[in-house]
Amino acid sequence: MSTQPLLQRTASKRIALPLKVEPKVAFANERTFLSWLHFTVVLGGLAVGLLNFGDRVGRISAGMFSLVAIAVMLYALYTYHWRAAAIRRGNRTPYDDRLGPTLLCIALAGAVIVNFILRFTSV
């Protein structure tokens, strides 16, 4: 029996293996993109409802909700392409973004707050 260990480490030899990205990663990116687009359609529907059946305050709120929906749509498109390119290149960087959703939530909360302020001060 040998006294040599079964697996030996070499000092500076690195083995280059091709990085295999599973298809579920790309499909998860696509599902996330479609989820963001679903949210924009719902928000756009709210904006159209306010625009058609609201008064002056409703039209102002509809414009603000429309702008937020467009911003979310552009963010979703940018993030989808950024992640898809990173997946194609095989980057092992994290695919999450903490700043974008935070800013979009602040914009949506601002639109709702302005809607309430305009509604209660126009009595």
mmCIF file with all atom_site columns, C-alpha atoms in Angstrom:
data_model
loop_
_atom_site.group_PDB
_atom_site.id
_atom_site.type_symbol
_atom_site.label_atom_id
_atom_site.label_alt_id
_atom_site.label_comp_id
_atom_site.label_asym_id
_atom_site.label_entity_id
_atom_site.label_seq_id
_atom_site.pdbx_PDB_ins_code
_atom_site.Cartn_x
_atom_site.Cartn_y
_atom_site.Cartn_z
_atom_site.occupancy
_atom_site.B_iso_or_equiv
_atom_site.pdbx_formal_charge
_atom_site.auth_seq_id
_atom_site.auth_comp_id
_atom_site.auth_asym_id
_atom_site.auth_atom_id
_atom_site.pdbx_PDB_model_num
ATOM 1   C CA . MET A 1 1   ? 0.000   0.000  0.000   1.00 0.00 ? 1   MET A CA 1
ATOM 2   C CA . SER A 1 2   ? 1.250   3.459  -0.919  1.00 0.00 ? 2   SER A CA 1
ATOM 3   C CA . THR A 1 3   ? 1.822   6.248  1.551   1.00 0.00 ? 3   THR A CA 1
ATOM 4   C CA . GLN A 1 4   ? 1.062   8.875  -1.093  1.00 0.00 ? 4   GLN A CA 1
ATOM 5   C CA . PRO A 1 5   ? -2.314  10.602 -0.743  1.00 0.00 ? 5   PRO A CA 1
ATOM 6   C CA . LEU A 1 6   ? -4.843  9.743  -3.395  1.00 0.00 ? 6   LEU A CA 1
ATOM 7   C CA . LEU A 1 7   ? -5.459  13.340 -4.525  1.00 0.00 ? 7   LEU A CA 1
ATOM 8   C CA . GLN A 1 8   ? -2.462  15.615 -4.589  1.00 0.00 ? 8   GLN A CA 1
ATOM 9   C CA . ARG A 1 9   ? -2.585  19.362 -5.001  1.00 0.00 ? 9   ARG A CA 1
ATOM 10  C CA . THR A 1 10  ? -0.129  21.053 -7.257  1.00 0.00 ? 10  THR A CA 1
ATOM 11  C CA . ALA A 1 11  ? 1.213   24.451 -6.385  1.00 0.00 ? 11  ALA A CA 1
ATOM 12  C CA . SER A 1 12  ? 0.184   26.653 -9.298  1.00 0.00 ? 12  SER A CA 1
ATOM 13  C CA . LYS A 1 13  ? -1.567  24.439 -11.788 1.00 0.00 ? 13  LYS A CA 1
ATOM 14  C CA . ARG A 1 14  ? -5.127  25.485 -12.600 1.00 0.00 ? 14  ARG A CA 1
ATOM 15  C CA . ILE A 1 15  ? -7.550  23.407 -14.562 1.00 0.00 ? 15  ILE A CA 1
ATOM 16  C CA . ALA A 1 16  ? -9.697  25.323 -17.030 1.00 0.00 ? 16  ALA A CA 1
ATOM 17  C CA . LEU A 1 17  ? -13.132 23.817 -17.330 1.00 0.00 ? 17  LEU A CA 1
ATOM 18  C CA . PRO A 1 18  ? -15.836 25.212 -19.588 1.00 0.00 ? 18  PRO A CA 1
ATOM 19  C CA . LEU A 1 19  ? -18.589 26.890 -17.640 1.00 0.00 ? 19  LEU A CA 1
ATOM 20  C CA . LYS A 1 20  ? -21.934 25.286 -18.280 1.00 0.00 ? 20  LYS A CA 1
ATOM 21  C CA . VAL A 1 21  ? -24.939 27.526 -17.723 1.00 0.00 ? 21  VAL A CA 1
ATOM 22  C CA . GLU A 1 22  ? -28.124 25.591 -17.232 1.00 0.00 ? 22  GLU A CA 1
ATOM 23  C CA . PRO A 1 23  ? -31.169 26.615 -19.285 1.00 0.00 ? 23  PRO A CA 1
ATOM 24  C CA . LYS A 1 24  ? -33.190 27.184 -16.131 1.00 0.00 ? 24  LYS A CA 1
ATOM 25  C CA . VAL A 1 25  ? -31.103 30.291 -15.416 1.00 0.00 ? 25  VAL A CA 1
ATOM 26  C CA . ALA A 1 26  ? -32.115 31.896 -18.718 1.00 0.00 ? 26  ALA A CA 1
ATOM 27  C CA . PHE A 1 27  ? -35.733 30.852 -18.207 1.00 0.00 ? 27  PHE A CA 1
ATOM 28  C CA . ALA A 1 28  ? -35.720 32.377 -14.715 1.00 0.00 ? 28  ALA A CA 1
ATOM 29  C CA . ASN A 1 29  ? -34.469 35.626 -16.225 1.00 0.00 ? 29  ASN A CA 1
ATOM 30  C CA . GLU A 1 30  ? -37.302 35.548 -18.742 1.00 0.00 ? 30  GLU A CA 1
ATOM 31  C CA . ARG A 1 31  ? -39.894 34.772 -16.045 1.00 0.00 ? 31  ARG A CA 1
ATOM 32  C CA . THR A 1 32  ? -38.679 37.717 -13.996 1.00 0.00 ? 32  THR A CA 1
ATOM 33  C CA . PHE A 1 33  ? -38.922 39.991 -17.031 1.00 0.00 ? 33  PHE A CA 1
ATOM 34  C CA . LEU A 1 34  ? -42.476 38.834 -17.730 1.00 0.00 ? 34  LEU A CA 1
ATOM 35  C CA . SER A 1 35  ? -43.408 39.366 -14.081 1.00 0.00 ? 35  SER A CA 1
ATOM 36  C CA . TRP A 1 36  ? -42.189 42.967 -14.245 1.00 0.00 ? 36  TRP A CA 1
ATOM 37  C CA . LEU A 1 37  ? -44.146 43.491 -17.467 1.00 0.00 ? 37  LEU A CA 1
ATOM 38  C CA . HIS A 1 38  ? -47.272 42.079 -15.826 1.00 0.00 ? 38  HIS A CA 1
ATOM 39  C CA . PHE A 1 39  ? -46.900 44.677 -13.080 1.00 0.00 ? 39  PHE A CA 1
ATOM 40  C CA . THR A 1 40  ? -46.569 47.459 -15.665 1.00 0.00 ? 40  THR A CA 1
ATOM 41  C CA . VAL A 1 41  ? -49.722 46.308 -17.460 1.00 0.00 ? 41  VAL A CA 1
ATOM 42  C CA . VAL A 1 42  ? -51.674 46.388 -14.191 1.00 0.00 ? 42  VAL A CA 1
ATOM 43  C CA . LEU A 1 43  ? -50.280 49.819 -13.330 1.00 0.00 ? 43  LEU A CA 1
ATOM 44  C CA . GLY A 1 44  ? -51.018 51.063 -16.846 1.00 0.00 ? 44  GLY A CA 1
ATOM 45  C CA . GLY A 1 45  ? -54.580 49.741 -16.539 1.00 0.00 ? 45  GLY A CA 1
ATOM 46  C CA . LEU A 1 46  ? -54.976 51.711 -13.325 1.00 0.00 ? 46  LEU A CA 1
ATOM 47  C CA . ALA A 1 47  ? -53.672 54.809 -15.079 1.00 0.00 ? 47  ALA A CA 1
ATOM 48  C CA . VAL A 1 48  ? -56.081 54.367 -18.001 1.00 0.00 ? 48  VAL A CA 1
ATOM 49  C CA . GLY A 1 49  ? -58.988 53.907 -15.591 1.00 0.00 ? 49  GLY A CA 1
ATOM 50  C CA . LEU A 1 50  ? -58.074 57.092 -13.756 1.00 0.00 ? 50  LEU A CA 1
ATOM 51  C CA . LEU A 1 51  ? -57.638 58.931 -17.035 1.00 0.00 ? 51  LEU A CA 1
ATOM 52  C CA . ASN A 1 52  ? -61.006 57.909 -18.446 1.00 0.00 ? 52  ASN A CA 1
ATOM 53  C CA . PHE A 1 53  ? -63.185 58.100 -15.346 1.00 0.00 ? 53  PHE A CA 1
ATOM 54  C CA . GLY A 1 54  ? -61.448 60.659 -13.158 1.00 0.00 ? 54  GLY A CA 1
ATOM 55  C CA . ASP A 1 55  ? -61.576 64.388 -12.738 1.00 0.00 ? 55  ASP A CA 1
ATOM 56  C CA . ARG A 1 56  ? -58.606 66.773 -12.861 1.00 0.00 ? 56  ARG A CA 1
ATOM 57  C CA . VAL A 1 57  ? -56.893 65.043 -9.922  1.00 0.00 ? 57  VAL A CA 1
ATOM 58  C CA . GLY A 1 58  ? -57.494 61.672 -11.591 1.00 0.00 ? 58  GLY A CA 1
ATOM 59  C CA . ARG A 1 59  ? -55.849 62.863 -14.796 1.00 0.00 ? 59  ARG A CA 1
ATOM 60  C CA . ILE A 1 60  ? -52.814 64.156 -12.899 1.00 0.00 ? 60  ILE A CA 1
ATOM 61  C CA . SER A 1 61  ? -52.535 60.856 -11.016 1.00 0.00 ? 61  SER A CA 1
ATOM 62  C CA . ALA A 1 62  ? -52.980 58.926 -14.273 1.00 0.00 ? 62  ALA A CA 1
ATOM 63  C CA . GLY A 1 63  ? -50.039 60.812 -15.762 1.00 0.00 ? 63  GLY A CA 1
ATOM 64  C CA . MET A 1 64  ? -47.866 60.046 -12.754 1.00 0.00 ? 64  MET A CA 1
ATOM 65  C CA . PHE A 1 65  ? -48.815 56.356 -12.720 1.00 0.00 ? 65  PHE A CA 1
ATOM 66  C CA . SER A 1 66  ? -48.170 56.185 -16.468 1.00 0.00 ? 66  SER A CA 1
ATOM 67  C CA . LEU A 1 67  ? -44.687 57.638 -15.984 1.00 0.00 ? 67  LEU A CA 1
ATOM 68  C CA . VAL A 1 68  ? -43.953 55.124 -13.219 1.00 0.00 ? 68  VAL A CA 1
ATOM 69  C CA . ALA A 1 69  ? -45.226 52.277 -15.432 1.00 0.00 ? 69  ALA A CA 1
ATOM 70  C CA . ILE A 1 70  ? -42.992 53.403 -18.300 1.00 0.00 ? 70  ILE A CA 1
ATOM 71  C CA . ALA A 1 71  ? -40.020 53.660 -15.922 1.00 0.00 ? 71  ALA A CA 1
ATOM 72  C CA . VAL A 1 72  ? -40.676 50.132 -14.637 1.00 0.00 ? 72  VAL A CA 1
ATOM 73  C CA . MET A 1 73  ? -40.950 48.858 -18.212 1.00 0.00 ? 73  MET A CA 1
ATOM 74  C CA . LEU A 1 74  ? -37.631 50.424 -19.217 1.00 0.00 ? 74  LEU A CA 1
ATOM 75  C CA . TYR A 1 75  ? -35.966 49.123 -16.047 1.00 0.00 ? 75  TYR A CA 1
ATOM 76  C CA . ALA A 1 76  ? -37.271 45.603 -16.729 1.00 0.00 ? 76  ALA A CA 1
ATOM 77  C CA . LEU A 1 77  ? -36.006 45.685 -20.316 1.00 0.00 ? 77  LEU A CA 1
ATOM 78  C CA . TYR A 1 78  ? -32.567 46.970 -19.304 1.00 0.00 ? 78  TYR A CA 1
ATOM 79  C CA . THR A 1 79  ? -32.229 44.426 -16.500 1.00 0.00 ? 79  THR A CA 1
ATOM 80  C CA . TYR A 1 80  ? -33.353 41.562 -18.738 1.00 0.00 ? 80  TYR A CA 1
ATOM 81  C CA . HIS A 1 81  ? -30.766 42.374 -21.404 1.00 0.00 ? 81  HIS A CA 1
ATOM 82  C CA . TRP A 1 82  ? -28.041 42.939 -18.816 1.00 0.00 ? 82  TRP A CA 1
ATOM 83  C CA . ARG A 1 83  ? -28.700 39.569 -17.159 1.00 0.00 ? 83  ARG A CA 1
ATOM 84  C CA . ALA A 1 84  ? -29.050 37.755 -20.501 1.00 0.00 ? 84  ALA A CA 1
ATOM 85  C CA . ALA A 1 85  ? -25.687 39.105 -21.649 1.00 0.00 ? 85  ALA A CA 1
ATOM 86  C CA . ALA A 1 86  ? -24.074 38.086 -18.349 1.00 0.00 ? 86  ALA A CA 1
ATOM 87  C CA . ILE A 1 87  ? -25.563 34.596 -18.648 1.00 0.00 ? 87  ILE A CA 1
ATOM 88  C CA . ARG A 1 88  ? -24.323 34.241 -22.237 1.00 0.00 ? 88  ARG A CA 1
ATOM 89  C CA . ARG A 1 89  ? -20.816 35.352 -21.242 1.00 0.00 ? 89  ARG A CA 1
ATOM 90  C CA . GLY A 1 90  ? -20.857 32.944 -18.308 1.00 0.00 ? 90  GLY A CA 1
ATOM 91  C CA . ASN A 1 91  ? -20.109 35.552 -15.656 1.00 0.00 ? 91  ASN A CA 1
ATOM 92  C CA . ARG A 1 92  ? -20.315 34.289 -12.134 1.00 0.00 ? 92  ARG A CA 1
ATOM 93  C CA . THR A 1 93  ? -21.351 37.682 -10.804 1.00 0.00 ? 93  THR A CA 1
ATOM 94  C CA . PRO A 1 94  ? -24.576 38.074 -8.855  1.00 0.00 ? 94  PRO A CA 1
ATOM 95  C CA . TYR A 1 95  ? -27.552 38.924 -11.021 1.00 0.00 ? 95  TYR A CA 1
ATOM 96  C CA . ASP A 1 96  ? -29.461 40.914 -8.424  1.00 0.00 ? 96  ASP A CA 1
ATOM 97  C CA . ASP A 1 97  ? -30.035 44.657 -8.354  1.00 0.00 ? 97  ASP A CA 1
ATOM 98  C CA . ARG A 1 98  ? -30.923 46.374 -5.109  1.00 0.00 ? 98  ARG A CA 1
ATOM 99  C CA . LEU A 1 99  ? -31.052 49.968 -6.312  1.00 0.00 ? 99  LEU A CA 1
ATOM 100 C CA . GLY A 1 100 ? -33.561 49.667 -9.176  1.00 0.00 ? 100 GLY A CA 1
ATOM 101 C CA . PRO A 1 101 ? -36.536 48.150 -7.317  1.00 0.00 ? 101 PRO A CA 1
ATOM 102 C CA . THR A 1 102 ? -35.955 50.508 -4.398  1.00 0.00 ? 102 THR A CA 1
ATOM 103 C CA . LEU A 1 103 ? -36.101 53.568 -6.640  1.00 0.00 ? 103 LEU A CA 1
ATOM 104 C CA . LEU A 1 104 ? -39.167 52.257 -8.446  1.00 0.00 ? 104 LEU A CA 1
ATOM 105 C CA . CYS A 1 105 ? -40.974 51.618 -5.145  1.00 0.00 ? 105 CYS A CA 1
ATOM 106 C CA . ILE A 1 106 ? -40.113 55.132 -3.979  1.00 0.00 ? 106 ILE A CA 1
ATOM 107 C CA . ALA A 1 107 ? -41.483 56.558 -7.255  1.00 0.00 ? 107 ALA A CA 1
ATOM 108 C CA . LEU A 1 108 ? -44.689 54.526 -6.910  1.00 0.00 ? 108 LEU A CA 1
ATOM 109 C CA . ALA A 1 109 ? -45.107 55.548 -3.273  1.00 0.00 ? 109 ALA A CA 1
ATOM 110 C CA . GLY A 1 110 ? -44.543 59.178 -4.296  1.00 0.00 ? 110 GLY A CA 1
ATOM 111 C CA . ALA A 1 111 ? -47.244 58.921 -6.963  1.00 0.00 ? 111 ALA A CA 1
ATOM 112 C CA . VAL A 1 112 ? -49.702 57.449 -4.449  1.00 0.00 ? 112 VAL A CA 1
ATOM 113 C CA . ILE A 1 113 ? -48.880 60.117 -1.837  1.00 0.00 ? 113 ILE A CA 1
ATOM 114 C CA . VAL A 1 114 ? -49.323 62.932 -4.378  1.00 0.00 ? 114 VAL A CA 1
ATOM 115 C CA . ASN A 1 115 ? -52.627 61.354 -5.420  1.00 0.00 ? 115 ASN A CA 1
ATOM 116 C CA . PHE A 1 116 ? -53.869 61.392 -1.808  1.00 0.00 ? 116 PHE A CA 1
ATOM 117 C CA . ILE A 1 117 ? -52.634 64.942 -1.210  1.00 0.00 ? 117 ILE A CA 1
ATOM 118 C CA . LEU A 1 118 ? -54.331 66.233 -4.359  1.00 0.00 ? 118 LEU A CA 1
ATOM 119 C CA . ARG A 1 119 ? -57.531 64.333 -3.550  1.00 0.00 ? 119 ARG A CA 1
ATOM 120 C CA . PHE A 1 120 ? -57.862 65.592 0.014   1.00 0.00 ? 120 PHE A CA 1
ATOM 121 C CA . THR A 1 121 ? -56.812 69.193 -0.643  1.00 0.00 ? 121 THR A CA 1
ATOM 122 C CA . SER A 1 122 ? -59.232 69.632 -3.569  1.00 0.00 ? 122 SER A CA 1
ATOM 123 C CA . VAL A 1 123 ? -62.320 69.092 -1.390  1.00 0.00 ? 123 VAL A CA 1
#
